[in-house]
mmCIF file of C-alpha atoms and ligand atoms in Angstrom:
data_model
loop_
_atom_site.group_PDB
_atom_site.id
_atom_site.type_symbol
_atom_site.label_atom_id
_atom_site.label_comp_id
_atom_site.label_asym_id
_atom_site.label_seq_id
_atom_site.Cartn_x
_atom_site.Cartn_y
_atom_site.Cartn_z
ATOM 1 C CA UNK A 183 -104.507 -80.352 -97.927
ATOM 2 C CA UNK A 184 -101.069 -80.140 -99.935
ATOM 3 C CA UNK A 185 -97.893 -80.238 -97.854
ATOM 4 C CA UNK A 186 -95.662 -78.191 -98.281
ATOM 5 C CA UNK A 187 -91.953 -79.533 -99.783
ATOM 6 C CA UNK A 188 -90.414 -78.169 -97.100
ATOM 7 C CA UNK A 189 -92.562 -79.482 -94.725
ATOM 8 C CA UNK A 190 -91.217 -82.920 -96.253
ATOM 9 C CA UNK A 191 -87.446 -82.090 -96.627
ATOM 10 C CA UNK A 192 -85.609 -79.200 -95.573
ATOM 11 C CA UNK A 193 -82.312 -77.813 -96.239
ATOM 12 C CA UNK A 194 -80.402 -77.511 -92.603
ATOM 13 C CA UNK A 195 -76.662 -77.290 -91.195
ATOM 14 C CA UNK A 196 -76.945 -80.899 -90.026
ATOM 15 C CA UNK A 197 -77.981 -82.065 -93.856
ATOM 16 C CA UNK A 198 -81.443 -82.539 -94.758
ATOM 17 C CA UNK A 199 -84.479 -83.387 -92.094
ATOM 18 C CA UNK A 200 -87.678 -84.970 -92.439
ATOM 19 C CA UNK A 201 -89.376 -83.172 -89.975
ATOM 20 C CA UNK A 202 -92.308 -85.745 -90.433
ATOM 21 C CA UNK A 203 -89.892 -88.879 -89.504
ATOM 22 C CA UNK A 204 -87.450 -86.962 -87.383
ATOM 23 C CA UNK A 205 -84.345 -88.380 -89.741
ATOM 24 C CA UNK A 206 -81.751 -87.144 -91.622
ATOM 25 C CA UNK A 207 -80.344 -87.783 -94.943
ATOM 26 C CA UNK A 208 -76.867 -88.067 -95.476
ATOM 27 C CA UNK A 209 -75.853 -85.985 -92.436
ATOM 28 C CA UNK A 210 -72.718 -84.330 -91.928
ATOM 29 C CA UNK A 211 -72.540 -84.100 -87.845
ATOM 30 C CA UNK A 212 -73.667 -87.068 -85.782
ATOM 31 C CA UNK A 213 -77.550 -87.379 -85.565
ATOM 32 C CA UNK A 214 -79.712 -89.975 -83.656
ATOM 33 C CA UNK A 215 -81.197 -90.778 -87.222
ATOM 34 C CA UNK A 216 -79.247 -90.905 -90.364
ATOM 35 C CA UNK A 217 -80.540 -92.046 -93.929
ATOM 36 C CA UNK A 218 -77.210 -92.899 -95.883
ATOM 37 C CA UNK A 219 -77.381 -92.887 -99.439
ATOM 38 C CA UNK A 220 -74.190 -94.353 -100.178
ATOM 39 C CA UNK A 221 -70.433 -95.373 -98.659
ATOM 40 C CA UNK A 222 -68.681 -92.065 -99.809
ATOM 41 C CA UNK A 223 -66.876 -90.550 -96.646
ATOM 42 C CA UNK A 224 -68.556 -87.181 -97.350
ATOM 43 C CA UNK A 225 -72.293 -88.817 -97.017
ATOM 44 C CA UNK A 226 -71.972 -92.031 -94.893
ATOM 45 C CA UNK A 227 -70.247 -90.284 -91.237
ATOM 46 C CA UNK A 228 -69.602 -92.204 -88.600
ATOM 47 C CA UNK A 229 -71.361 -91.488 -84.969
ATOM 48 C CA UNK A 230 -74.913 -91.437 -85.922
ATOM 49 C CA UNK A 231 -77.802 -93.134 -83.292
ATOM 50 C CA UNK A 232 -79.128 -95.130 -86.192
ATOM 51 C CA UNK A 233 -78.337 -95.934 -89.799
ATOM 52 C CA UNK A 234 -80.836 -96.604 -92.319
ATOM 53 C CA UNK A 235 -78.947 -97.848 -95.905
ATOM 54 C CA UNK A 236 -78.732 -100.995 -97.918
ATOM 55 C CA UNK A 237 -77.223 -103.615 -96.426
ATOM 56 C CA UNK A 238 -73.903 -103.136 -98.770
ATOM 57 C CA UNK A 239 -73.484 -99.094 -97.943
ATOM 58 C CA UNK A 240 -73.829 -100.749 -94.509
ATOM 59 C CA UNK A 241 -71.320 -103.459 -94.939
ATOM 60 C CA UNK A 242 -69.257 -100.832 -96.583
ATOM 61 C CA UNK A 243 -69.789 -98.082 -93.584
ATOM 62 C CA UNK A 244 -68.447 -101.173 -91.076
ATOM 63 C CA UNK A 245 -65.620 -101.585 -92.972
ATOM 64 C CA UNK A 246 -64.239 -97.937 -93.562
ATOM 65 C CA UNK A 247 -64.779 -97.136 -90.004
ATOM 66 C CA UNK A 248 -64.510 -100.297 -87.864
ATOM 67 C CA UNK A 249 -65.096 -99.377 -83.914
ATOM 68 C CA UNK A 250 -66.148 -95.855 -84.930
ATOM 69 C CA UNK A 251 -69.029 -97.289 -86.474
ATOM 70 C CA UNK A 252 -71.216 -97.325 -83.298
ATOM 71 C CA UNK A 253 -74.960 -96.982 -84.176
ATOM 72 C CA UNK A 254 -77.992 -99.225 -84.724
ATOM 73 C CA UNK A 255 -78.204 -100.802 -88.104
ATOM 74 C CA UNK A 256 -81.044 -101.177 -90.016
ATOM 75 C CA UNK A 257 -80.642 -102.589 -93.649
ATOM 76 C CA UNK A 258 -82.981 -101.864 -96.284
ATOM 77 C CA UNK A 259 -84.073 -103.758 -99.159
ATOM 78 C CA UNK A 260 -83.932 -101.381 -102.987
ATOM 79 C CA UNK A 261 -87.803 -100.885 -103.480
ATOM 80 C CA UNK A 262 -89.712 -101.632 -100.043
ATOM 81 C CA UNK A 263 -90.964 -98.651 -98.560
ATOM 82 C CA UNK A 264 -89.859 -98.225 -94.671
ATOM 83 C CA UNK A 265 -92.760 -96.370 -92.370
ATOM 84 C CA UNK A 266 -90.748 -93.872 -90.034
ATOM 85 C CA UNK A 267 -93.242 -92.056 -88.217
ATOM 86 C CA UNK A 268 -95.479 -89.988 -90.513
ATOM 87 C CA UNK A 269 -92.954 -90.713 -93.094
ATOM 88 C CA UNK A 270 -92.767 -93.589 -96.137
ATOM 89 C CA UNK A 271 -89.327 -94.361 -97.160
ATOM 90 C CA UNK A 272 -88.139 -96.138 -99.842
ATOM 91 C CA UNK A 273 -84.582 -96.746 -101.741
ATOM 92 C CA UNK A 274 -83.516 -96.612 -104.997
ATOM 93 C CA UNK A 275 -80.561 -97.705 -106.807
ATOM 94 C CA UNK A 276 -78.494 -94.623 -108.386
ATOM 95 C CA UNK A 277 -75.866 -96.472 -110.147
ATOM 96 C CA UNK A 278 -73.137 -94.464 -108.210
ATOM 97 C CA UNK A 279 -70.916 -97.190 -106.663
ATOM 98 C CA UNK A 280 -72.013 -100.818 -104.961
ATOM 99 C CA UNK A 281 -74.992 -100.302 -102.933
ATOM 100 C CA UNK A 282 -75.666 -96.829 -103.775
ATOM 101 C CA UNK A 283 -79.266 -96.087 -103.086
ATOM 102 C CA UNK A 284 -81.872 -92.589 -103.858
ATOM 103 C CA UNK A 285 -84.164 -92.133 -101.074
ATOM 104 C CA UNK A 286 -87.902 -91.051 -101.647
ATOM 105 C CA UNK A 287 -89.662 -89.688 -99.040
ATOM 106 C CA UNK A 288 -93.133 -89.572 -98.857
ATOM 107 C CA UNK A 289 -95.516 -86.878 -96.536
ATOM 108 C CA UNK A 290 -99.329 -86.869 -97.497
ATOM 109 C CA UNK A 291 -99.250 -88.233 -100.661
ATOM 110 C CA UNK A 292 -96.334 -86.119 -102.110
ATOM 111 C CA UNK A 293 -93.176 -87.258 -102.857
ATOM 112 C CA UNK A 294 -89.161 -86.286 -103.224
ATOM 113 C CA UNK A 295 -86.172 -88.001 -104.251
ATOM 114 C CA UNK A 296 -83.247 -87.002 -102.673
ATOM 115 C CA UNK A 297 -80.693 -89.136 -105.210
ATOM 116 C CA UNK A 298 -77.616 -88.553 -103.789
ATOM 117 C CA UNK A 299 -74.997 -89.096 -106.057
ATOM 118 C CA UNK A 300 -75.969 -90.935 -109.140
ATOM 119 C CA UNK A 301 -74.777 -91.388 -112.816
ATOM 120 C CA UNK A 302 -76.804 -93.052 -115.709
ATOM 121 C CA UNK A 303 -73.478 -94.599 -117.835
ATOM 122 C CA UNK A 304 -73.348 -98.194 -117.616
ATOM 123 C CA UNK A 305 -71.118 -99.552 -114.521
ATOM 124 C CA UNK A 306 -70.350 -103.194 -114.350
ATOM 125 C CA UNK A 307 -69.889 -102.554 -110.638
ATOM 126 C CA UNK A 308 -73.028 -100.748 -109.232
ATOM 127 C CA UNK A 309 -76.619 -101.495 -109.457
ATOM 128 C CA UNK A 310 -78.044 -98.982 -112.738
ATOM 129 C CA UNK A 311 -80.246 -95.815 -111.361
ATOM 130 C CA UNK A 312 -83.655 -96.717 -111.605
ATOM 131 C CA UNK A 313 -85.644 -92.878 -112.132
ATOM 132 C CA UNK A 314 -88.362 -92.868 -109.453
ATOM 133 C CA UNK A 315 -91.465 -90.705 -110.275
ATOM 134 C CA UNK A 316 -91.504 -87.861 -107.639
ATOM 135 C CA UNK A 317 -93.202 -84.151 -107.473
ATOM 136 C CA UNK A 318 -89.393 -83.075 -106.428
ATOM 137 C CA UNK A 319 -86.082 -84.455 -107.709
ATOM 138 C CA UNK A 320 -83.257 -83.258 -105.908
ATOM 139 C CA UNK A 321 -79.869 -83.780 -108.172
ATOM 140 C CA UNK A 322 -76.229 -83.604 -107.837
ATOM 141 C CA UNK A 323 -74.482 -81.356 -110.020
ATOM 142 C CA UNK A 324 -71.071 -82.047 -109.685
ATOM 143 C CA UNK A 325 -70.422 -81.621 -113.747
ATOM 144 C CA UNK A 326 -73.674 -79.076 -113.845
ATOM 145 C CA UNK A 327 -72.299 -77.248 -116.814
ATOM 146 C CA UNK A 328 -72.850 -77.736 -120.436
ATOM 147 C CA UNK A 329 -69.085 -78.221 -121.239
ATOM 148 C CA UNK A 330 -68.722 -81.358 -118.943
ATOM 149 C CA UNK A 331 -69.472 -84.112 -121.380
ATOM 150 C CA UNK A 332 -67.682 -88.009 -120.075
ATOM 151 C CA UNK A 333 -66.566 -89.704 -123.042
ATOM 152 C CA UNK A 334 -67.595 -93.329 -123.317
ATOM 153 C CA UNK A 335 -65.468 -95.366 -120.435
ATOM 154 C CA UNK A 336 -64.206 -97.981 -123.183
ATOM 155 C CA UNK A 337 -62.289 -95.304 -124.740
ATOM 156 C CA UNK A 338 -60.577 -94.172 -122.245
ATOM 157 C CA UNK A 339 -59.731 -97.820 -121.224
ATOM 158 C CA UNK A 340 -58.051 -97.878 -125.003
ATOM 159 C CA UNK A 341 -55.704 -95.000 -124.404
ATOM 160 C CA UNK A 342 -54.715 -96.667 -120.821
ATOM 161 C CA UNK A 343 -54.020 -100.123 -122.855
ATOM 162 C CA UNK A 344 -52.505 -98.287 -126.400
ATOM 163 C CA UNK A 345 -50.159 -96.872 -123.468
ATOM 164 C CA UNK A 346 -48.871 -99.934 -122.169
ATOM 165 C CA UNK A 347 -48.318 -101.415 -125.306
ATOM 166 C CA UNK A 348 -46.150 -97.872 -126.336
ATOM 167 C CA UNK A 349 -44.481 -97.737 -123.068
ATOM 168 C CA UNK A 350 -43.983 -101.720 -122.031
ATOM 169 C CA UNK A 351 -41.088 -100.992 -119.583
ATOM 170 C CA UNK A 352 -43.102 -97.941 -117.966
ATOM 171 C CA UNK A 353 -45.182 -99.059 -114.259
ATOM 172 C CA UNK A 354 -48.768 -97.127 -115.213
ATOM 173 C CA UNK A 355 -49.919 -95.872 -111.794
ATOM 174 C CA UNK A 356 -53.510 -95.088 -111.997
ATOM 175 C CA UNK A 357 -54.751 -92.870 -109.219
ATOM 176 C CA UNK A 358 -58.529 -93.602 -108.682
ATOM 177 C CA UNK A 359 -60.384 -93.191 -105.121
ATOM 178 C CA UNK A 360 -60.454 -95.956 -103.184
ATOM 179 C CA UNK A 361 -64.706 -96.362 -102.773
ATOM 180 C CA UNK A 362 -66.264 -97.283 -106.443
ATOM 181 C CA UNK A 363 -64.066 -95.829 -108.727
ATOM 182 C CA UNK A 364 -61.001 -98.384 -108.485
ATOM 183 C CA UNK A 365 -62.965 -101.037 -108.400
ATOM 184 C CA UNK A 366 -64.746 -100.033 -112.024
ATOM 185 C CA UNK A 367 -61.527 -99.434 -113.448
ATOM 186 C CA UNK A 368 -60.085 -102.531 -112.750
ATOM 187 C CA UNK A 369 -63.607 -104.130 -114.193
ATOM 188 C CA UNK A 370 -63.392 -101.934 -117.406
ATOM 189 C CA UNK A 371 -59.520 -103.040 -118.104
ATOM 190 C CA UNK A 372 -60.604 -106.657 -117.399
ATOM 191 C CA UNK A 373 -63.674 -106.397 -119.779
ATOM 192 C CA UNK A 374 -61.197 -105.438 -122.502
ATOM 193 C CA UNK A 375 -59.642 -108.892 -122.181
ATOM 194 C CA UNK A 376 -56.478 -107.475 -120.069
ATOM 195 C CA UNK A 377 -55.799 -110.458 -117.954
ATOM 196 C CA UNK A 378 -52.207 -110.710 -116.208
ATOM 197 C CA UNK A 379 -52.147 -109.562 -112.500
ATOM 198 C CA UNK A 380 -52.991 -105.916 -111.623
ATOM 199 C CA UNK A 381 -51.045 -104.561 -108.539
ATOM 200 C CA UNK A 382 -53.013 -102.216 -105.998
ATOM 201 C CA UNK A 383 -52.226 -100.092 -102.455
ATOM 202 C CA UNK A 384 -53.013 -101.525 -99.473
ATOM 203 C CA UNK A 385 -55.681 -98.684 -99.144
ATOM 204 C CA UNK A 386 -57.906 -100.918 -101.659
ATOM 205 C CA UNK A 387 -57.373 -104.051 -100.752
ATOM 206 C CA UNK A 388 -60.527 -104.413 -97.867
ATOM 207 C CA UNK A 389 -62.772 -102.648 -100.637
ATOM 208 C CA UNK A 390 -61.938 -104.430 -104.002
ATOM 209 C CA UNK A 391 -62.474 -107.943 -101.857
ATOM 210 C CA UNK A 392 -65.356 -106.472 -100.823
ATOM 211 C CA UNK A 393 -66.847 -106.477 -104.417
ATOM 212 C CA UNK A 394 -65.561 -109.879 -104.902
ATOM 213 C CA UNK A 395 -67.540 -111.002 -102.198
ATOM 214 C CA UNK A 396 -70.456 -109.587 -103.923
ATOM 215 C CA UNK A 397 -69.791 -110.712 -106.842
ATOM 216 C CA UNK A 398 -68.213 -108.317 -109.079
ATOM 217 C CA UNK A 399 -65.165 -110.385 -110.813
ATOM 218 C CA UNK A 400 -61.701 -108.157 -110.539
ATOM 219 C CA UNK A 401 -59.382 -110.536 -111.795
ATOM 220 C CA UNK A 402 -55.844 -111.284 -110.425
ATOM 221 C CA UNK A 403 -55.076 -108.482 -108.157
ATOM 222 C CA UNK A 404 -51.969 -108.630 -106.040
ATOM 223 C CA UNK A 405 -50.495 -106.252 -103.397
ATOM 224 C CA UNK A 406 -48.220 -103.210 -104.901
ATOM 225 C CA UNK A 407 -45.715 -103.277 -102.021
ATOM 226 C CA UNK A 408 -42.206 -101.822 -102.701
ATOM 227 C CA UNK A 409 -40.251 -103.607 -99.843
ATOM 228 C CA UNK A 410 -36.411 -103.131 -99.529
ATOM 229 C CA UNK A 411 -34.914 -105.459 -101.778
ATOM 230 C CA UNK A 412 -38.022 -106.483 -103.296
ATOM 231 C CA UNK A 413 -37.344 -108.115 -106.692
ATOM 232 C CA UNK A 414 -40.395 -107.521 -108.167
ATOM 233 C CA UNK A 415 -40.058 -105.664 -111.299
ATOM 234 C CA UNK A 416 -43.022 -103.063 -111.992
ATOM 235 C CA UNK A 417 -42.337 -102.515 -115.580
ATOM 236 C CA UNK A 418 -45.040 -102.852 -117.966
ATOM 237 C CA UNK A 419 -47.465 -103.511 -115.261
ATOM 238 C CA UNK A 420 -50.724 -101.635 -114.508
ATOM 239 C CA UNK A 421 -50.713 -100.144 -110.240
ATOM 240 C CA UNK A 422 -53.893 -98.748 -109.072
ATOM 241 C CA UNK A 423 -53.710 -96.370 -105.581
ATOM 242 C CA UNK A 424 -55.948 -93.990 -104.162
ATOM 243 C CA UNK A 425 -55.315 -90.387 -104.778
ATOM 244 C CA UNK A 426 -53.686 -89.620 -101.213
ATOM 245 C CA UNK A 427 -50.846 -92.192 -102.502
ATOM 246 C CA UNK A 428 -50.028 -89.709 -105.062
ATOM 247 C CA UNK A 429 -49.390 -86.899 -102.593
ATOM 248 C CA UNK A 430 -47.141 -89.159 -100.886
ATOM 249 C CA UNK A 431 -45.119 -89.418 -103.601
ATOM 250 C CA UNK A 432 -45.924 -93.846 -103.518
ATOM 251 C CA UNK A 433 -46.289 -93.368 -107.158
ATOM 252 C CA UNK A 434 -42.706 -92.297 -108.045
ATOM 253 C CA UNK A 435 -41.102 -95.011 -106.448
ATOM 254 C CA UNK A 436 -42.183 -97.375 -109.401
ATOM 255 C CA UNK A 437 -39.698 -97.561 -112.503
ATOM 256 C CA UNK A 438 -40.684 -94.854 -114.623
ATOM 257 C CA UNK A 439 -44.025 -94.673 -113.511
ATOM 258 C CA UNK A 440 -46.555 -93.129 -115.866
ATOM 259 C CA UNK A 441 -48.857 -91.722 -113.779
ATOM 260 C CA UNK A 442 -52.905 -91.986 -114.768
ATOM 261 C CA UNK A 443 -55.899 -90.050 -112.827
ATOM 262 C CA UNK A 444 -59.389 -91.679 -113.505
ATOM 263 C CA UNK A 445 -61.743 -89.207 -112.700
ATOM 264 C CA UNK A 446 -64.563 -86.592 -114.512
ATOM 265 C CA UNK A 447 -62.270 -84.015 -113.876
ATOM 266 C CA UNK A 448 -59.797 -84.531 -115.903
ATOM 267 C CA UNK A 449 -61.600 -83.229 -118.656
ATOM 268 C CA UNK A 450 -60.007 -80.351 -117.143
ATOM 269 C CA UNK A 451 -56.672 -79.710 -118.613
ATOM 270 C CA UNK A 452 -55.505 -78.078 -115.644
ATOM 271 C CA UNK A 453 -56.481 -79.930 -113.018
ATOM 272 C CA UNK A 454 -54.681 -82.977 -114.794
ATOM 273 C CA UNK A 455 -51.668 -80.693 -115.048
ATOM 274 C CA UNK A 456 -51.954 -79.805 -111.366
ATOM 275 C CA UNK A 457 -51.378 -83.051 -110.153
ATOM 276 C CA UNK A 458 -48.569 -83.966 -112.423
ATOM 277 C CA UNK A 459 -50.998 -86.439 -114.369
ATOM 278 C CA UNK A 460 -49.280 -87.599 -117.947
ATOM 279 C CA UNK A 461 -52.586 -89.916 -118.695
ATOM 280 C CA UNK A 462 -55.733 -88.339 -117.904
ATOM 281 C CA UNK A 463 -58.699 -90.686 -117.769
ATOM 282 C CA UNK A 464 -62.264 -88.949 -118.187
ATOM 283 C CA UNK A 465 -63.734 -91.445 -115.741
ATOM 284 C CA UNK A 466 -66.900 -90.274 -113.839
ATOM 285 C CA UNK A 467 -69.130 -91.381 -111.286
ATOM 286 C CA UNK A 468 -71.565 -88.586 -112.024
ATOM 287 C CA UNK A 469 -73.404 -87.955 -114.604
ATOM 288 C CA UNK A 470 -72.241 -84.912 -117.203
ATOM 289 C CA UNK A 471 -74.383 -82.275 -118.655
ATOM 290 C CA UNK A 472 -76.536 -84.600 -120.536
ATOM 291 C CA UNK A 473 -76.951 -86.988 -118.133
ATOM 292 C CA UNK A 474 -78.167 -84.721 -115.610
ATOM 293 C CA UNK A 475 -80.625 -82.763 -118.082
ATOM 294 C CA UNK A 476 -82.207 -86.181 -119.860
ATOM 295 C CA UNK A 477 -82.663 -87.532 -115.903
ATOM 296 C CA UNK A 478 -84.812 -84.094 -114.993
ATOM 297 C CA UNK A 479 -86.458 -84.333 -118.424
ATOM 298 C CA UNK A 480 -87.682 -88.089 -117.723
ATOM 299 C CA UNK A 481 -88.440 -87.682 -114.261
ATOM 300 C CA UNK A 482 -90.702 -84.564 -115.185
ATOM 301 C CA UNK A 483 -90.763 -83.609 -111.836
ATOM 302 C CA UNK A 484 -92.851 -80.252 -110.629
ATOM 303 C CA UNK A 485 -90.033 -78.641 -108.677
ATOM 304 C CA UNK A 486 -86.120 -79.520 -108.830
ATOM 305 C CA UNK A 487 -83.620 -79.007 -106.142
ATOM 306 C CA UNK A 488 -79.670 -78.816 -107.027
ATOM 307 C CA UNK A 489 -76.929 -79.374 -104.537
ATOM 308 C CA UNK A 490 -73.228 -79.843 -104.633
ATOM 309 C CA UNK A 491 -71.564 -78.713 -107.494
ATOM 310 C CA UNK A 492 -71.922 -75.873 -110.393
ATOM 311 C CA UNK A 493 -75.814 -75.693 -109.074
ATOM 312 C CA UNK A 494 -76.972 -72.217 -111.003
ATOM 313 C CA UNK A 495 -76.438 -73.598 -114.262
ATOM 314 C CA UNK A 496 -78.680 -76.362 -113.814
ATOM 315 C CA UNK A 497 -81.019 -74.244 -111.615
ATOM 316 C CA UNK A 498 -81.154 -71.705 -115.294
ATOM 317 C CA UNK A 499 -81.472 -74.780 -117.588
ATOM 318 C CA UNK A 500 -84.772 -76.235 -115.529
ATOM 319 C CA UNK A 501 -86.654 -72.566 -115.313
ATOM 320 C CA UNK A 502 -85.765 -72.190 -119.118
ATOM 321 C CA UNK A 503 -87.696 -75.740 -119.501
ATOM 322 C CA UNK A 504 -90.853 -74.725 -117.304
ATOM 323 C CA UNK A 505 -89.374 -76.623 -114.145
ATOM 324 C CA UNK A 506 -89.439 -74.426 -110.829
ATOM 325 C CA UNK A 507 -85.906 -74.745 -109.742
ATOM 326 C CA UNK A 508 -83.790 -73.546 -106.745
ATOM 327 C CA UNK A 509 -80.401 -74.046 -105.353
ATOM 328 C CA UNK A 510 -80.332 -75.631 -101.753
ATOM 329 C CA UNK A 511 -76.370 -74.564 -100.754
ATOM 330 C CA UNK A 512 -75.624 -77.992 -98.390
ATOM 331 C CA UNK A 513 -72.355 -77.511 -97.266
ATOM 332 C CA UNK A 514 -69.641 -80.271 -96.031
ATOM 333 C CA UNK A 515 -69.838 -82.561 -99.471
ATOM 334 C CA UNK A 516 -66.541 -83.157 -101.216
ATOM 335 C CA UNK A 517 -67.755 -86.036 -103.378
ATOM 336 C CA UNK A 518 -65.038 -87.915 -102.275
ATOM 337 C CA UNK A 519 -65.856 -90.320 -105.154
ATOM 338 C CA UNK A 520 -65.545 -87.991 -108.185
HETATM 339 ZN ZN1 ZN B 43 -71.380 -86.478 -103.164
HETATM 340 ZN ZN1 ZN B 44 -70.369 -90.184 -103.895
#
């Protein structure tokens, strides 16, 4: 006898439940059993009974939320499947930041990947998505329309460094969330052979020597504090600060600062413009267009379900290839990480 998909999964307020395993995956309210995919604040909640993730989103959970990080924690190795009551687990990596994982679930013999966020580009700084063969694949589609198209990371990198070399007595303040993304863009500038010191908020200091400690080089990094009297001179140098700094107007009080977003959407001329940004950088975590399409087309899975983001596009695209398609409408994810 088939199951059913939903019998497997299923869409509800709380996030999705595995009504065979009693768990949920990535859920937005505290549950006795949570499945994290990865450390982004709008997926990994505190107050949860029990968290199943890899022993980094873990690591990464304890320190973002400290003593609010309460439940029982069970770390899980990419590839080995987990039994939770009539359920098989297993995790994936989806190349999304350190430790980011795809779950499959498996109910009589049939199987869905719930991946999370997940990009295919290369990142120095997260383990690369590995596609898992499943009867459903349910995506992201954060840049789920065909204009979104990421430009390779090295050239954005260029403009950042053709910048500095324009504008040596101008501080570049590059705004890039605190969880992945600042972390990669420090790698990428290092991997084009910039090596003097590179200054970042206190807001990223627990994280980035978090990757060190796992093993992802970052270079020289040194704390961007503007104390009184400080005699530290910003000019030329490269500051990196979460995107909250920004609205707190930390970024103006560098000399001149020329301020930088790193993120997929500022491909967006308007959204850069919004927030005042002179250097865009077309830095995603997610996959564009392409990405997203050439994942489905691999996978070949029989049904495809698409949450957060532009998800009728992509819902269109996979019944115009012969792939049974349908939105699934979660609510309460920001991607924090985009
Ligand atoms: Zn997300
Ligand atoms: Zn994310």
């Amino acid at each position: 006898m088939n199951m059913r998909f939903d019998e497997i999964l299923r869409p509800v307020r709380e996030g999705l439940y595995c009504p065979a395993g009693d768990f949920f995956i990535d859920p937005v309210v505290p549950v006795p059993r949570a499945l994290v995919t990865h450390g982004h604040a709008d997926h990994a909640r505190p107050g949860h009974g029990a968290v199943m993730a890899t022993r980094r989103t873990l690591d990464i959970m304890a320190l973002r939320y400290g003593q609010d990080f309460t439940g029982t924690r069970d770390p899980v190795e990419f590839g080995t499947p987990r039994r939770i009551g009539d359920a098989t687990v297993s995790f994936h990596p989806a190349g999304h930041v350190l430790g980011s994982a795809q779950i499959a679930v498996e109910v009589g013999g049939r199987r869905i990947v719930a991946s999370g966020d997940y990009k295919r580009t290369r990142d120095a700084t997260a383990e690369p998505f590995e596609p898992v063969p499943c009867d459903v694949f349910i995506t992201e589609a954060t840049f789920g329309l065909p204009v979104f198209r990421h430009p390779p990371g090295r050239h954005e990198i260029a403009k950042l460094l053709a910048s500095l070399e324009q504008f040596p007595e101008r501080a570049h303040v590059v705004g890039a969330y605190a969880l992945g993304k600042a972390q990669r863009v420090i790698r990428m500038i290092r991997d084009e052979g910039y090596d003097a010191p590179i200054f970042i908020h206190g807001a990223l200091t627990r994280l980035c020597g978090f990757y060190e400690e796992e093993g992802i080089a970052l270079g020289r990094l040194e704390p961007a504090t503007l104390e009184r009297g400080a005699s530290r001179n910003f000019a030329g140098a490269i500051v990196v600060g979460p995107p909250s700094a920004f609205a707190d107007r930390w970024a103006r009080r560098f000399p001149d600062p020329l301020a930088c977003f790193a993120s997929g959407w500022m491909q967006v001329r308007q959204r850069a413009r919004q927030r005042g940004v002179e250097l865009p950088l077309i830095i995603s975590d997610h996959c564009d267009w392409d990405e997203l399409t050439q994942t489905i087309r691999e996978i070949g899975p029989e049904e495809v379900w698409v949450t957060h983001g532009r998800e009728e596009a992509l819902v269109r695209w996979c019944e115009l290839e012969g792939i049974r398609a349908r939105p699934l409408h979660l609510v309460g994810y920001e991607d924090e990480g985009e």
